Coordinates of C-alpha atoms and ligand atoms in Angstrom, one line a residue:
M1 CA -0.1 1.4 5.5
E2 CA -2.2 4.5 5.2
P3 CA -4.2 5.6 8.2
E4 CA -7.6 4.8 6.5
A5 CA -6.5 1.3 5.6
Q6 CA -5.1 0.8 9.0
R7 CA -8.3 1.9 10.7
K8 CA -10.2 -0.6 8.5
Q9 CA -7.8 -3.4 9.3
E10 CA -8.2 -2.8 13.0
E11 CA -11.9 -2.9 12.8
W12 CA -12.5 -5.5 10.2
G13 CA -9.4 -7.8 10.4
L14 CA -7.0 -8.7 7.6
H15 CA -7.8 -8.2 4.0
E16 CA -6.4 -9.3 0.7
E17 CA -6.3 -7.1 -2.3
C18 CA -8.7 -8.7 -4.7
G19 CA -10.6 -11.3 -6.6
V20 CA -10.8 -11.7 -10.4
F21 CA -13.3 -13.4 -12.7
G22 CA -13.3 -13.8 -16.5
I23 CA -15.4 -15.5 -19.2
W24 CA -15.4 -16.2 -22.9
D25 CA -18.8 -17.3 -24.2
S26 CA -19.9 -17.0 -27.9
K27 CA -23.5 -16.9 -26.7
G28 CA -22.9 -13.5 -25.0
G29 CA -24.2 -12.4 -21.6
C30 CA -20.7 -12.5 -20.2
A31 CA -21.1 -9.4 -18.1
Q32 CA -24.1 -10.9 -16.3
T33 CA -22.1 -14.1 -15.6
T34 CA -19.2 -12.1 -14.4
Y35 CA -21.5 -10.1 -12.1
Y36 CA -22.6 -13.4 -10.4
G37 CA -19.0 -14.6 -10.3
L38 CA -18.0 -11.4 -8.5
Y39 CA -20.8 -11.9 -6.0
A40 CA -19.2 -15.2 -5.1
L41 CA -15.8 -13.4 -4.7
Q42 CA -17.1 -10.5 -2.7
H43 CA -15.3 -11.8 0.4
R44 CA -11.9 -11.0 -1.3
G45 CA -12.7 -7.2 -1.6
Q46 CA -15.4 -4.9 -0.7
E47 CA -14.1 -1.5 -1.6
A48 CA -14.6 -1.3 -5.3
C49 CA -15.6 -3.5 -8.2
G50 CA -15.9 -3.4 -12.0
I51 CA -16.6 -5.3 -15.2
A52 CA -15.2 -4.8 -18.7
A53 CA -16.9 -6.5 -21.6
M54 CA -16.0 -7.0 -25.3
N55 CA -18.6 -7.0 -28.0
N56 CA -17.5 -7.2 -31.6
R57 CA -14.1 -5.7 -30.7
E58 CA -15.8 -2.9 -28.8
Q59 CA -14.8 -2.6 -25.2
S60 CA -17.0 -1.2 -22.5
C61 CA -16.4 -0.9 -18.8
Y62 CA -18.1 0.2 -15.7
K63 CA -16.4 0.4 -12.2
D64 CA -17.0 2.2 -9.0
V65 CA -16.4 2.1 -5.3
G66 CA -18.9 -0.1 -3.5
L67 CA -20.1 -3.7 -3.2
V68 CA -21.1 -5.6 -6.4
S69 CA -24.8 -5.1 -5.3
E70 CA -24.3 -1.4 -5.0
V71 CA -22.3 -0.7 -8.1
F72 CA -24.3 -2.7 -10.7
D73 CA -28.0 -2.7 -11.6
R74 CA -29.8 -4.3 -14.5
E75 CA -29.4 -1.3 -16.8
R76 CA -25.7 -1.0 -16.2
L77 CA -25.2 -4.7 -16.9
E78 CA -27.2 -4.7 -20.1
R79 CA -25.0 -1.9 -21.4
L80 CA -22.0 -4.2 -20.9
N81 CA -23.1 -7.1 -23.0
G82 CA -20.5 -9.0 -24.9
T83 CA -18.8 -12.4 -25.7
M84 CA -16.0 -11.8 -23.3
A85 CA -15.8 -10.1 -19.9
V86 CA -13.4 -9.6 -17.0
G87 CA -14.4 -8.5 -13.5
H88 CA -12.7 -7.5 -10.3
V89 CA -13.5 -6.9 -6.6
R90 CA -11.0 -4.8 -4.7
Y91 CA -9.9 -4.2 -1.2
A92 CA -7.6 -1.2 -1.2
T93 CA -4.6 -1.1 1.2
T94 CA -3.4 2.1 -0.4
G95 CA -5.3 4.8 -2.1
A96 CA -8.3 3.4 -0.2
G97 CA -11.6 3.6 -1.9
E98 CA -10.3 5.8 -4.8
R99 CA -12.4 5.4 -7.8
E100 CA -9.5 5.6 -10.3
N101 CA -7.8 2.6 -8.6
A102 CA -10.9 0.5 -9.2
Q103 CA -10.4 -2.3 -11.8
P104 CA -10.6 -3.4 -14.6
L105 CA -7.8 -1.1 -15.7
T106 CA -8.6 -0.3 -19.4
I107 CA -6.2 1.2 -21.9
K108 CA -6.3 2.2 -25.6
Y109 CA -3.0 2.0 -27.4
V110 CA -1.7 1.7 -31.0
K111 CA -2.5 -2.1 -31.1
G112 CA -6.1 -1.7 -29.8
T113 CA -7.5 -2.0 -26.3
L114 CA -6.7 -4.0 -23.2
A115 CA -8.6 -4.6 -20.0
V116 CA -6.6 -5.9 -17.0
V117 CA -7.7 -7.3 -13.7
H118 CA -5.1 -8.2 -11.1
N119 CA -4.9 -10.0 -7.7
G120 CA -1.7 -9.7 -5.8
N121 CA 1.1 -7.2 -5.2
L122 CA 4.2 -6.5 -7.2
V123 CA 7.6 -6.3 -5.5
G124 CA 10.1 -3.5 -6.4
V125 CA 7.2 -1.5 -7.8
D126 CA 8.7 2.0 -7.2
K127 CA 11.8 1.2 -9.2
L128 CA 9.7 -0.2 -12.1
R129 CA 7.4 2.8 -12.0
R130 CA 10.4 5.2 -12.1
E131 CA 11.9 3.2 -15.0
F132 CA 8.7 3.5 -17.0
E133 CA 8.3 7.2 -16.1
Y134 CA 11.8 8.0 -17.3
K135 CA 10.8 6.4 -20.6
G136 CA 7.8 8.8 -20.8
A137 CA 5.0 6.9 -19.2
I138 CA 2.4 8.9 -17.4
F139 CA 0.4 7.0 -14.8
H140 CA -3.1 7.9 -13.7
T141 CA -3.4 5.6 -10.7
S142 CA -1.2 4.3 -8.0
S143 CA -2.2 0.7 -8.7
D144 CA 0.1 -2.1 -9.8
S145 CA -2.4 -3.0 -12.4
E146 CA -1.7 0.1 -14.4
L147 CA 2.0 -0.8 -14.4
I148 CA 1.2 -4.3 -15.6
A149 CA -1.1 -3.0 -18.4
Y150 CA 1.7 -0.6 -19.4
A151 CA 4.3 -3.3 -19.4
I152 CA 2.1 -5.5 -21.6
A153 CA 1.4 -2.6 -24.0
Q154 CA 5.1 -1.8 -24.3
E155 CA 6.0 -5.4 -25.0
R156 CA 3.2 -5.7 -27.6
L157 CA 4.9 -3.0 -29.6
H158 CA 7.8 -5.3 -30.2
C159 CA 6.2 -8.7 -30.5
G160 CA 3.7 -10.5 -32.7
S161 CA 0.8 -11.2 -30.4
V162 CA -0.8 -10.0 -27.1
E163 CA -0.1 -13.4 -25.4
E164 CA 3.5 -13.1 -26.3
A165 CA 3.5 -9.6 -24.8
V166 CA 1.8 -10.9 -21.6
C167 CA 4.5 -13.6 -21.4
R168 CA 7.4 -11.2 -21.9
A169 CA 6.0 -8.7 -19.4
A170 CA 5.2 -11.4 -16.8
S171 CA 8.8 -12.7 -17.1
K172 CA 10.1 -9.3 -16.0
L173 CA 7.7 -8.7 -13.2
K174 CA 8.4 -9.7 -9.6
G175 CA 5.9 -10.6 -7.0
A176 CA 2.3 -11.9 -6.8
F177 CA 0.1 -11.5 -9.8
S178 CA -2.9 -13.6 -10.9
L179 CA -4.0 -11.7 -14.0
L180 CA -6.8 -11.7 -16.5
V181 CA -6.2 -9.7 -19.7
M182 CA -8.8 -9.0 -22.3
S183 CA -7.9 -7.9 -25.8
P184 CA -10.4 -7.4 -28.7
E185 CA -10.0 -11.1 -29.7
K186 CA -8.5 -12.9 -26.7
L187 CA -9.0 -13.6 -23.1
I188 CA -5.7 -14.4 -21.4
A189 CA -5.2 -15.7 -17.8
C190 CA -1.7 -15.5 -16.3
R191 CA -0.2 -16.6 -13.0
D192 CA 3.1 -15.4 -11.6
P193 CA 6.0 -17.9 -11.7
W194 CA 5.9 -18.3 -7.9
G195 CA 2.1 -19.0 -7.8
F196 CA 1.4 -16.8 -4.8
R197 CA -2.3 -16.3 -5.5
P198 CA -4.8 -18.9 -6.8
L199 CA -6.3 -18.8 -10.2
C200 CA -8.4 -21.6 -11.7
M201 CA -10.1 -22.4 -14.9
G202 CA -13.5 -23.9 -15.6
R203 CA -16.1 -24.6 -18.3
K204 CA -19.8 -24.2 -18.6
G205 CA -20.8 -25.8 -21.9
E206 CA -18.6 -24.2 -24.5
A207 CA -17.9 -21.2 -22.3
V208 CA -14.5 -20.9 -20.7
L209 CA -14.2 -19.4 -17.2
F210 CA -11.4 -18.1 -14.9
A211 CA -11.7 -17.2 -11.3
S212 CA -9.6 -16.5 -8.2
E213 CA -11.5 -19.3 -6.4
S214 CA -13.4 -22.4 -7.5
C215 CA -16.5 -21.3 -5.6
A216 CA -17.1 -18.5 -8.2
I217 CA -17.0 -21.0 -11.1
E218 CA -19.4 -23.2 -9.3
A219 CA -21.6 -20.3 -8.4
V220 CA -22.3 -19.5 -12.0
G221 CA -23.1 -23.2 -12.8
G222 CA -19.6 -24.1 -14.3
Q223 CA -17.3 -27.0 -13.6
V224 CA -13.8 -26.4 -12.4
E225 CA -11.3 -27.9 -14.8
R226 CA -8.0 -27.1 -13.2
E227 CA -5.8 -24.6 -11.5
L228 CA -3.3 -22.7 -13.6
D229 CA 0.3 -23.7 -12.9
P230 CA 2.6 -21.1 -11.5
G231 CA 3.9 -19.1 -14.5
E232 CA 1.4 -20.5 -16.9
I233 CA -0.5 -18.4 -19.4
V234 CA -3.8 -19.7 -20.8
V235 CA -5.2 -18.1 -24.0
V236 CA -8.8 -18.3 -25.2
R237 CA -9.5 -17.3 -28.7
E238 CA -12.9 -18.2 -30.3
G239 CA -13.3 -20.9 -27.7
K240 CA -9.9 -22.5 -28.5
V241 CA -7.7 -22.8 -25.4
T242 CA -3.9 -22.9 -25.6
S243 CA -1.3 -22.8 -22.9
I244 CA 2.1 -21.0 -22.8
R245 CA 4.5 -22.4 -20.2
D246 CA 7.7 -20.3 -21.0
N247 CA 7.5 -18.7 -17.5
C248 CA 6.9 -22.0 -15.6
R249 CA 10.0 -22.4 -13.5
G250 CA 8.9 -25.3 -11.3
L251 CA 8.4 -23.0 -8.4
S252 CA 5.3 -23.2 -6.1
H253 CA 4.6 -20.8 -3.2
M254 CA 0.9 -20.5 -2.7
C255 CA 0.0 -18.2 0.2
I256 CA -0.8 -20.5 3.1
F257 CA -3.0 -17.9 4.6
E258 CA -5.5 -18.4 1.7
Y259 CA -6.4 -21.7 3.5
I260 CA -6.5 -20.2 7.0
Y261 CA -8.4 -17.0 6.3
F262 CA -9.0 -15.6 2.8
A263 CA -10.6 -18.2 0.7
R264 CA -14.2 -19.3 1.0
P265 CA -14.5 -22.6 2.8
D266 CA -16.3 -24.1 -0.2
S267 CA -13.4 -23.4 -2.5
V268 CA -10.7 -26.0 -3.4
I269 CA -7.2 -24.6 -4.0
A270 CA -4.6 -26.8 -5.6
G271 CA -6.6 -29.9 -4.8
Q272 CA -7.1 -29.0 -1.1
S273 CA -10.5 -28.2 0.3
V274 CA -10.3 -24.9 2.2
H275 CA -12.9 -26.2 4.7
R276 CA -10.9 -29.3 5.4
A277 CA -7.7 -27.3 5.8
R278 CA -9.3 -25.2 8.5
M279 CA -10.7 -28.3 10.2
N280 CA -7.2 -29.8 10.1
A281 CA -5.8 -26.7 11.7
G282 CA -8.3 -27.1 14.5
R283 CA -7.5 -30.8 14.9
L284 CA -3.7 -30.1 15.0
L285 CA -4.2 -27.3 17.6
A286 CA -6.2 -29.7 19.8
R287 CA -3.4 -32.2 19.7
Q288 CA -0.8 -29.5 20.1
K289 CA -2.4 -27.9 23.2
P290 CA -5.2 -29.9 24.8
V291 CA -7.2 -28.3 27.6
E292 CA -10.0 -29.4 29.9
A293 CA -13.0 -27.4 28.9
D294 CA -16.8 -27.7 28.4
L295 CA -17.3 -26.0 25.1
V296 CA -15.5 -25.1 21.9
V297 CA -16.6 -22.0 20.0
G298 CA -15.3 -20.4 16.8
V299 CA -15.0 -16.7 16.1
P300 CA -17.1 -16.1 12.9
D301 CA -16.5 -16.6 10.1
S302 CA -13.1 -18.1 9.5
G303 CA -12.7 -19.5 13.1
L304 CA -15.7 -21.7 12.7
D305 CA -14.3 -24.5 10.7
A306 CA -11.1 -24.7 12.9
A307 CA -13.3 -24.7 16.0
R308 CA -15.2 -27.7 14.5
G309 CA -11.9 -29.5 13.9
Y310 CA -10.7 -28.7 17.5
A311 CA -14.0 -30.1 18.9
L312 CA -13.9 -33.3 16.8
E313 CA -10.3 -34.0 17.8
S314 CA -10.7 -33.1 21.5
G315 CA -14.2 -34.6 22.1
I316 CA -15.3 -31.3 23.7
P317 CA -18.8 -30.3 22.4
L318 CA -18.9 -27.6 19.7
G319 CA -21.2 -24.7 20.5
M320 CA -22.3 -21.4 18.9
G321 CA -20.5 -18.9 21.0
F322 CA -21.2 -15.8 19.0
V323 CA -23.9 -14.1 16.9
K324 CA -22.4 -12.0 14.1
N325 CA -24.3 -9.0 12.8
R326 CA -24.4 -9.6 9.1
Y327 CA -25.6 -6.1 8.3
V328 CA -22.6 -4.3 9.5
G329 CA -20.8 -3.4 6.3
R330 CA -18.2 -1.4 4.7
T331 CA -19.8 2.0 5.4
F332 CA -20.0 1.5 9.2
I333 CA -18.6 4.6 10.8
T334 CA -16.4 4.5 13.8
P335 CA -15.4 8.1 14.4
D336 CA -12.7 7.8 17.1
Q337 CA -10.5 5.5 19.0
S338 CA -12.9 5.2 22.0
S339 CA -15.6 3.7 19.7
R340 CA -13.4 0.8 18.5
E341 CA -14.7 -1.4 21.4
Q342 CA -18.2 -0.4 20.5
A343 CA -17.5 -1.5 16.9
V344 CA -16.6 -5.0 18.1
R345 CA -19.8 -5.2 20.2
I346 CA -21.9 -4.1 17.2
K347 CA -20.3 -6.7 15.0
L348 CA -20.3 -9.6 17.4
S349 CA -22.2 -10.6 20.6
A350 CA -21.6 -13.6 22.8
L351 CA -24.4 -16.1 23.3
R352 CA -25.0 -16.2 27.0
S353 CA -27.4 -19.2 26.9
E354 CA -24.5 -21.2 25.4
V355 CA -21.4 -20.1 27.3
E356 CA -22.6 -19.1 30.8
G357 CA -20.9 -21.1 33.5
K358 CA -18.7 -22.9 31.0
R359 CA -15.0 -23.3 30.4
V360 CA -14.7 -22.2 26.8
V361 CA -12.1 -22.9 24.1
M362 CA -12.3 -20.0 21.7
V363 CA -10.8 -20.5 18.2
D364 CA -9.9 -17.6 15.9
D365 CA -7.7 -17.4 12.8
S366 CA -5.1 -14.9 13.8
I367 CA -4.0 -12.2 16.2
V368 CA -2.6 -9.0 14.7
R369 CA -2.4 -6.3 17.3
G370 CA -4.3 -8.1 20.0
T371 CA -6.8 -5.4 20.7
T372 CA -9.8 -7.0 19.0
C373 CA -8.9 -10.4 20.4
S374 CA -9.0 -9.1 24.0
Q375 CA -12.4 -7.5 23.4
I376 CA -13.8 -10.7 22.0
I377 CA -12.5 -12.7 25.0
N378 CA -14.1 -10.0 27.2
L379 CA -17.5 -10.6 25.5
L380 CA -17.4 -14.2 26.5
R381 CA -16.5 -13.4 30.1
E382 CA -19.3 -10.9 30.3
A383 CA -21.7 -13.5 29.0
G384 CA -20.7 -15.8 31.9
A385 CA -17.8 -18.0 30.6
T386 CA -15.8 -19.1 33.6
Q387 CA -12.6 -19.6 31.6
V388 CA -11.6 -18.7 28.0
H389 CA -8.8 -20.6 26.4
M390 CA -7.7 -19.0 23.1
R391 CA -6.5 -21.1 20.2
V392 CA -5.3 -19.5 17.1
S393 CA -5.4 -21.5 13.8
A394 CA -2.2 -19.8 12.5
P395 CA 1.3 -19.1 13.9
P396 CA 2.1 -15.6 15.2
F397 CA 2.6 -12.9 12.6
I398 CA 6.1 -11.8 12.9
S399 CA 6.6 -10.0 9.6
P400 CA 4.6 -8.1 6.9
C401 CA 3.3 -9.5 3.7
Y402 CA 4.7 -8.1 0.4
F403 CA 2.3 -10.1 -1.8
G404 CA -1.1 -8.6 -1.3
T405 CA -2.2 -9.0 2.3
D406 CA -2.3 -6.0 4.5
I407 CA -0.4 -7.3 7.5
P408 CA 1.0 -4.3 9.2
D409 CA 4.6 -3.4 9.9
K410 CA 6.5 -5.2 12.6
E411 CA 6.1 -2.4 15.1
K412 CA 2.3 -3.0 15.2
L413 CA 2.5 -6.8 15.3
I414 CA 1.9 -7.9 18.9
A415 CA 4.0 -11.1 18.4
C416 CA 7.1 -9.1 17.4
H417 CA 7.2 -7.4 20.8
H418 CA 5.7 -9.8 23.3
S419 CA 6.2 -13.4 24.4
L420 CA 3.3 -15.9 24.3
E421 CA 2.9 -15.5 28.1
E422 CA 2.7 -11.7 27.7
I423 CA 0.1 -11.9 24.9
E424 CA -1.9 -14.4 27.0
A425 CA -1.9 -11.8 29.9
M426 CA -2.6 -8.9 27.6
T427 CA -5.6 -10.5 25.9
G428 CA -7.0 -11.8 29.2
A429 CA -7.0 -15.4 28.0
D430 CA -6.7 -18.2 30.6
S431 CA -4.4 -20.0 28.1
L432 CA -3.2 -19.2 24.6
E433 CA -1.8 -21.3 21.9
Y434 CA -0.9 -20.6 18.3
L435 CA -0.6 -23.2 15.6
S436 CA 3.0 -24.2 15.4
I437 CA 5.0 -23.7 12.2
A438 CA 5.5 -27.5 12.1
N439 CA 1.7 -28.0 12.2
L440 CA 1.1 -25.2 9.7
R441 CA 2.9 -27.3 7.2
H442 CA 0.5 -30.2 7.8
L443 CA -2.8 -28.3 7.5
A444 CA -3.2 -28.8 3.7
P445 CA -2.0 -32.4 3.0
D446 CA -4.0 -32.6 -0.2
A447 CA -2.5 -29.4 -1.7
K448 CA -0.4 -30.1 -4.8
C449 CA 1.7 -27.0 -4.3
G450 CA 4.4 -25.5 -2.1
F451 CA 3.7 -22.6 0.2
C452 CA 4.7 -19.1 1.1
E453 CA 4.7 -18.7 4.9
G454 CA 6.8 -15.5 4.9
C455 CA 4.7 -13.5 7.4
F456 CA 5.1 -16.4 9.9
T457 CA 8.8 -17.2 9.4
E458 CA 10.2 -14.1 7.7
H459 CA 11.5 -16.3 5.0
Y460 CA 10.0 -15.2 1.7
P461 CA 10.1 -17.0 -1.6
I462 CA 11.7 -14.0 -3.2
S463 CA 13.9 -11.2 -2.0
V464 CA 11.8 -8.3 -0.7
E465 CA 14.6 -5.9 0.3
E466 CA 13.4 -3.3 -2.2
Ligands
SF4_1 S1 3.7 -13.4 3.4 FE1 1.9 -14.5 4.5 S2 0.0 -13.5 3.8 FE2 1.7 -12.9 2.4 S3 1.7 -14.4 0.7 FE3 3.1 -15.2 2.2 S4 1.8 -16.5 3.6 FE4 0.4 -15.2 2.4

């Protein structure tokens, strides 16, 4: 991980690389709808965003670094009008904040134009890039999306349709990719054969919508129809929807961390409510490691639902332990190491009136390096908590992610080098418990999919040796 990305991760927690949204609507106004859809997906990436639209086979695109609210205004959106659009929000782990790595990735080639948006990470990407470069490719960015666009364009030269080209390219790529591809006539959604990242489809009247999460389809007034199956390709042309299943191999490895941390609680992934999955994690933790305490609090935001589950299961009252400063954003500057603690204090403060004199169970979603966690525990102690029992709604991270989450290398993961007791002492918690692997497998009972849990078990659904 590059230093800038590492600094951001330390200050702001884990991130995933992206959210995608796409729409076909004969009535037009697709860029506007995409703009609202991206707003609903902003939690998946705050570094850069962009929208490409198609109007009478003319493609237009605008993208830049910044939040959706910063990058787009009325004038820019009006210039993007069309009957199809794809949009993207990006969190960069490499090439952080670079304008050229913002998406959509647009290309012009002998068969026309393509706009590609992508969520996930390819595996073996250096080898693939070299292969293409030896065949004469010149890449302008370091993003996987450009490789994918190039692979599709190459295939398109040897087959009869863009959807066939997407299918052929997808069958050769390895890793996580939930893609939307827009050609002059078609909007194509494609999910990798392992199904690492979510991608769902919805309708709003005759309009067809695609989004990384169901919350974005609902935010624009649409109804979610279904999730794409792993390996499936869905093609929309003039409102007619067809499905290609050549790459569906019966595999299913959804990132389990989507439920614990990434996705919005109001989203439903593979039939499982994210909110309920987090509540379940809290309930399971309460059964796994009960403790005598006066109050349960969650660390905002993704610890809140798990804290509620812990409280319901244990019978210990749920309280509001922290106030989060919602105005601290992407541009917040922390110039040196010594100000890291200050950064946590600016982001979060403990509510003295709630925690003073109490034995507190504090629920959070993960511990990466352990530094932020000990600072948050310290906030509770300073506010008068007599005991702080830390409960983590995920198992310990013991290995990096190769599929789009910026979990650092093993040397920086606290659980790779210290026992539970040591981490307990280092963080200053009176007791510490992580969700067990056995319970991890029970947090999403309604999910109609299998899971990737590689960062917790070191067993990945595909070989990551490259
Ligand atoms: S390795 Fe972890 S974060 Fe990455 S896809 Fe698998 S479960 Fe998700």
